[in-house]
Short mmCIF file of C-alpha atoms in Angstrom, two decimals:
data_model
loop_
_atom_site.label_atom_id
_atom_site.label_comp_id
_atom_site.label_asym_id
_atom_site.label_seq_id
_atom_site.Cartn_x
_atom_site.Cartn_y
_atom_site.Cartn_z
CA GLU A 1 11.50 22.13 1.13
CA PRO A 2 13.62 21.77 -1.89
CA GLU A 3 11.99 19.42 -4.49
CA VAL A 4 13.24 16.94 -7.34
CA THR A 5 10.78 18.03 -10.30
CA GLN A 6 9.75 16.08 -13.44
CA THR A 7 8.40 17.33 -16.52
CA PRO A 8 5.80 16.13 -18.12
CA SER A 9 3.60 14.84 -16.10
CA HIS A 10 2.04 12.26 -18.10
CA GLN A 11 3.34 11.55 -21.50
CA VAL A 12 1.63 9.50 -24.77
CA THR A 13 3.65 8.23 -27.69
CA GLN A 14 2.99 6.31 -30.10
CA MET A 15 4.95 2.74 -30.19
CA GLY A 16 8.10 2.85 -31.50
CA GLN A 17 8.81 7.02 -31.46
CA GLU A 18 11.62 8.08 -28.97
CA VAL A 19 10.57 10.38 -25.56
CA ILE A 20 12.57 12.14 -23.05
CA LEU A 21 11.51 12.12 -20.10
CA ARG A 22 13.40 15.15 -18.04
CA CYS A 23 14.09 15.73 -14.35
CA VAL A 24 15.32 18.40 -11.57
CA PRO A 25 17.73 17.43 -9.51
CA ILE A 26 17.57 19.30 -6.30
CA SER A 27 20.62 21.47 -6.89
CA ASN A 28 23.05 20.72 -4.47
CA HIS A 29 22.33 16.56 -5.31
CA LEU A 30 25.36 14.90 -7.05
CA TYR A 31 23.40 11.70 -7.66
CA PHE A 32 20.92 10.72 -10.07
CA TYR A 33 18.69 8.16 -10.52
CA TRP A 34 16.07 6.86 -12.80
CA TYR A 35 13.11 3.96 -11.19
CA ARG A 36 10.37 2.86 -13.16
CA GLN A 37 6.84 1.28 -11.36
CA ILE A 38 4.54 -0.34 -13.87
CA LEU A 39 0.82 0.15 -12.47
CA GLY A 40 0.28 -1.78 -9.51
CA GLN A 41 3.76 -3.32 -9.08
CA LYS A 42 7.01 -2.23 -6.95
CA VAL A 43 9.55 0.50 -7.99
CA GLU A 44 12.32 -0.59 -9.86
CA PHE A 45 15.95 0.49 -10.17
CA LEU A 46 17.05 1.22 -13.42
CA VAL A 47 19.86 3.67 -13.16
CA SER A 48 22.09 6.16 -10.95
CA PHE A 49 24.12 8.67 -12.81
CA TYR A 50 27.53 10.62 -10.82
CA ASN A 51 29.78 13.04 -12.03
CA ASN A 52 28.53 12.76 -15.81
CA GLU A 53 28.64 9.02 -16.24
CA ILE A 54 26.45 5.92 -15.35
CA SER A 55 27.40 4.35 -12.01
CA GLU A 56 25.16 1.20 -12.00
CA LYS A 57 22.55 0.05 -14.10
CA SER A 58 19.67 -2.55 -13.70
CA GLU A 59 18.85 -5.76 -16.62
CA ILE A 60 16.20 -3.36 -17.41
CA PHE A 61 18.13 -0.76 -18.32
CA ASP A 62 19.40 -2.06 -22.16
CA ASP A 63 20.67 -0.28 -25.22
CA GLN A 64 16.84 1.09 -25.74
CA PHE A 65 17.56 3.60 -22.49
CA SER A 66 19.89 6.33 -22.14
CA VAL A 67 20.83 9.14 -19.96
CA GLU A 68 22.52 11.97 -20.06
CA ARG A 69 22.72 15.59 -17.69
CA PRO A 70 22.89 18.36 -20.53
CA ASP A 71 23.11 21.08 -18.50
CA GLY A 72 24.00 22.25 -15.07
CA SER A 73 20.12 21.98 -13.84
CA ASN A 74 18.51 18.84 -15.75
CA PHE A 75 18.56 14.84 -16.13
CA THR A 76 17.14 13.76 -18.82
CA LEU A 77 15.89 9.47 -19.48
CA LYS A 78 15.86 8.81 -23.27
CA ILE A 79 13.85 6.00 -24.55
CA ARG A 80 14.37 4.83 -28.32
CA SER A 81 11.67 3.00 -30.17
CA THR A 82 9.26 2.59 -27.73
CA LYS A 83 7.28 -0.52 -26.36
CA LEU A 84 3.87 -1.10 -25.11
CA GLU A 85 5.49 -2.45 -22.26
CA ASP A 86 7.49 0.51 -21.83
CA SER A 87 3.89 1.98 -20.28
CA ALA A 88 4.63 2.95 -16.43
CA MET A 89 5.49 5.89 -14.29
CA TYR A 90 9.12 6.85 -13.98
CA PHE A 91 10.84 8.30 -11.12
CA CYS A 92 13.73 10.13 -10.79
CA ALA A 93 15.43 10.78 -7.75
CA SER A 94 18.54 11.90 -5.94
CA SER A 95 20.93 12.35 -3.32
CA PHE A 96 23.43 13.94 -2.07
CA GLY A 97 25.97 10.77 -1.44
CA GLY A 98 25.83 8.49 -3.40
CA ILE A 99 26.59 4.64 -4.14
CA ALA A 100 26.57 4.41 0.26
CA ASN A 101 23.26 4.23 0.72
CA GLN A 102 22.49 8.72 1.03
CA PRO A 103 18.75 9.15 1.32
CA GLN A 104 17.18 9.33 -1.36
CA HIS A 105 14.55 12.09 -2.89
CA PHE A 106 11.66 11.19 -5.61
CA GLY A 107 10.35 13.78 -7.71
CA ASP A 108 6.58 12.67 -8.63
CA GLY A 109 7.25 10.47 -11.59
CA THR A 110 6.12 11.10 -15.39
CA ARG A 111 3.62 8.86 -16.47
CA LEU A 112 3.98 7.46 -19.89
CA SER A 113 1.51 5.99 -21.94
CA ILE A 114 2.67 4.13 -24.85
CA LEU A 115 -0.23 3.68 -27.72
CA GLY B 1 21.46 -9.53 -6.77
CA GLU B 2 19.40 -8.66 -4.29
CA ASN B 3 15.48 -10.13 -3.23
CA VAL B 4 13.22 -8.02 -1.07
CA GLU B 5 10.23 -9.83 -0.28
CA GLN B 6 7.05 -7.52 2.14
CA HIS B 7 4.31 -8.65 3.89
CA PRO B 8 1.42 -8.18 3.72
CA SER B 9 0.15 -6.58 0.95
CA THR B 10 -2.74 -4.79 2.12
CA LEU B 11 -3.18 -3.99 5.96
CA SER B 12 -6.77 -2.24 7.46
CA VAL B 13 -5.89 -1.04 11.00
CA GLN B 14 -8.41 1.04 12.99
CA GLU B 15 -8.31 4.73 13.88
CA GLY B 16 -5.29 4.48 16.82
CA ASP B 17 -4.43 1.16 16.67
CA SER B 18 -0.96 0.06 15.34
CA ALA B 19 0.16 -1.64 11.85
CA VAL B 20 2.81 -3.74 11.44
CA ILE B 21 4.86 -4.29 8.23
CA LYS B 22 7.51 -6.69 7.49
CA CYS B 23 10.50 -6.89 5.17
CA THR B 24 13.32 -10.01 4.58
CA TYR B 25 16.38 -9.75 2.40
CA SER B 26 18.77 -12.03 0.84
CA ASP B 27 22.16 -10.33 0.62
CA SER B 28 23.52 -10.70 4.06
CA ALA B 29 25.92 -8.07 2.56
CA SER B 30 23.14 -5.24 2.87
CA ASN B 31 23.52 -2.70 5.26
CA TYR B 32 21.18 0.44 4.56
CA PHE B 33 17.12 0.14 4.61
CA PRO B 34 14.82 3.03 4.04
CA TRP B 35 11.20 2.90 4.19
CA TYR B 36 9.34 4.89 1.76
CA LYS B 37 5.31 5.75 2.23
CA GLN B 38 4.07 6.37 -0.99
CA GLU B 39 0.45 8.34 -1.53
CA LEU B 40 -1.72 8.33 -4.63
CA GLY B 41 -0.40 10.60 -7.72
CA LYS B 42 3.07 11.10 -5.60
CA GLY B 43 6.48 9.56 -5.60
CA PRO B 44 8.06 7.78 -3.14
CA GLN B 45 8.87 9.28 0.34
CA LEU B 46 11.60 8.62 2.58
CA ILE B 47 10.15 8.20 6.13
CA ILE B 48 12.77 6.89 8.15
CA ASP B 49 15.91 4.60 7.25
CA ILE B 50 18.07 1.82 9.84
CA ARG B 51 21.44 1.48 8.73
CA SER B 52 23.24 -2.18 9.68
CA ASN B 53 25.40 -1.13 12.90
CA VAL B 54 21.50 -0.63 14.89
CA GLY B 55 18.92 -2.69 15.93
CA GLU B 56 16.04 -0.33 16.05
CA LYS B 57 15.17 3.52 15.47
CA LYS B 58 12.48 5.12 16.24
CA ASP B 59 10.73 8.67 15.25
CA GLN B 60 7.36 9.80 16.92
CA ARG B 61 4.97 7.66 16.24
CA ILE B 62 7.36 5.50 13.38
CA ALA B 63 9.87 2.93 14.03
CA VAL B 64 11.42 0.38 12.55
CA THR B 65 13.43 -2.43 13.53
CA LEU B 66 16.49 -4.54 11.96
CA ASN B 67 17.55 -8.22 12.82
CA LYS B 68 20.62 -8.60 10.63
CA THR B 69 21.06 -12.30 11.60
CA ALA B 70 17.65 -13.52 10.35
CA LYS B 71 17.39 -10.54 7.69
CA HIS B 72 14.16 -9.19 8.10
CA PHE B 73 13.66 -5.90 9.08
CA SER B 74 10.24 -4.52 10.02
CA LEU B 75 8.18 -1.14 10.35
CA HIS B 76 5.74 -0.35 13.26
CA ILE B 77 3.47 2.88 13.21
CA THR B 78 1.44 3.77 16.32
CA GLU B 79 -1.63 5.35 16.76
CA THR B 80 -2.52 4.93 13.55
CA GLN B 81 -4.17 7.87 11.67
CA PRO B 82 -6.16 8.28 8.50
CA GLU B 83 -3.19 10.00 6.61
CA ASP B 84 -1.22 7.01 7.33
CA SER B 85 -3.27 5.24 4.51
CA ALA B 86 -0.65 5.02 1.76
CA VAL B 87 1.40 2.12 0.02
CA TYR B 88 4.65 1.48 1.93
CA PHE B 89 7.88 0.26 0.82
CA CYS B 90 10.37 -1.19 2.23
CA ALA B 91 14.05 -1.11 0.25
CA ALA B 92 17.43 -2.95 0.91
CA ASN B 93 20.69 -0.94 -0.29
CA GLN B 94 18.50 2.06 -1.95
CA PHE B 95 18.01 0.59 -5.51
CA TYR B 96 16.00 -3.07 -4.27
CA PHE B 97 12.37 -2.36 -3.22
CA GLY B 98 9.54 -4.85 -1.63
CA THR B 99 6.45 -4.62 -3.27
CA GLY B 100 4.54 -2.88 -1.29
CA THR B 101 2.11 -2.69 1.18
CA SER B 102 -1.45 -1.38 1.25
CA LEU B 103 -1.90 0.68 4.24
CA THR B 104 -5.86 1.56 5.32
CA VAL B 105 -6.62 3.14 8.36
CA ILE B 106 -10.24 3.15 9.22
CA PRO B 107 -11.68 6.64 11.05
#
């Protein structure tokens, strides 16, 4: 069964540095998402992306964050000038259909640790 | 925005018993309610979903019920097995997750 893959599985970064989290969505999916989960808490929506542009974003997704689909397979989340509170699991997801409520498939996440 | 509440936060059942997890939502316009199972070190995995045009959906030992009037929906797992132990999340309209229920099935 096709999977969403995320790299790296664990990223350790010094506070203030930039970090890029990478995702390879399922190949025929058209909608892509990033979520974050602080340890022991619920999954929080960050952003959705379709047709090379952001379609929806949450209050968490401020100017510190950006997303990009640099080629036909990768989907990236960039966090500029990381802060301690950015430490969390970051999940990428993809779906064939869009915000009209189609099932999402999640990757296993990248654990981001900010020191 | 949408607010999803989930109860209980932890649930322990004996193997073979049933487990019920309940969620409420605030936005009456919400029309899609997925349930996810998250095992340790893994991403959420969709296990069942329901749309607002139906009141109940079943898939083997798992069922979900939806009460649009009361704005609540529930996950029912029958004949629980140790491998059902995980954290379960409800969600409304894809993006809005509940706070999770840690289910432990005791052999």
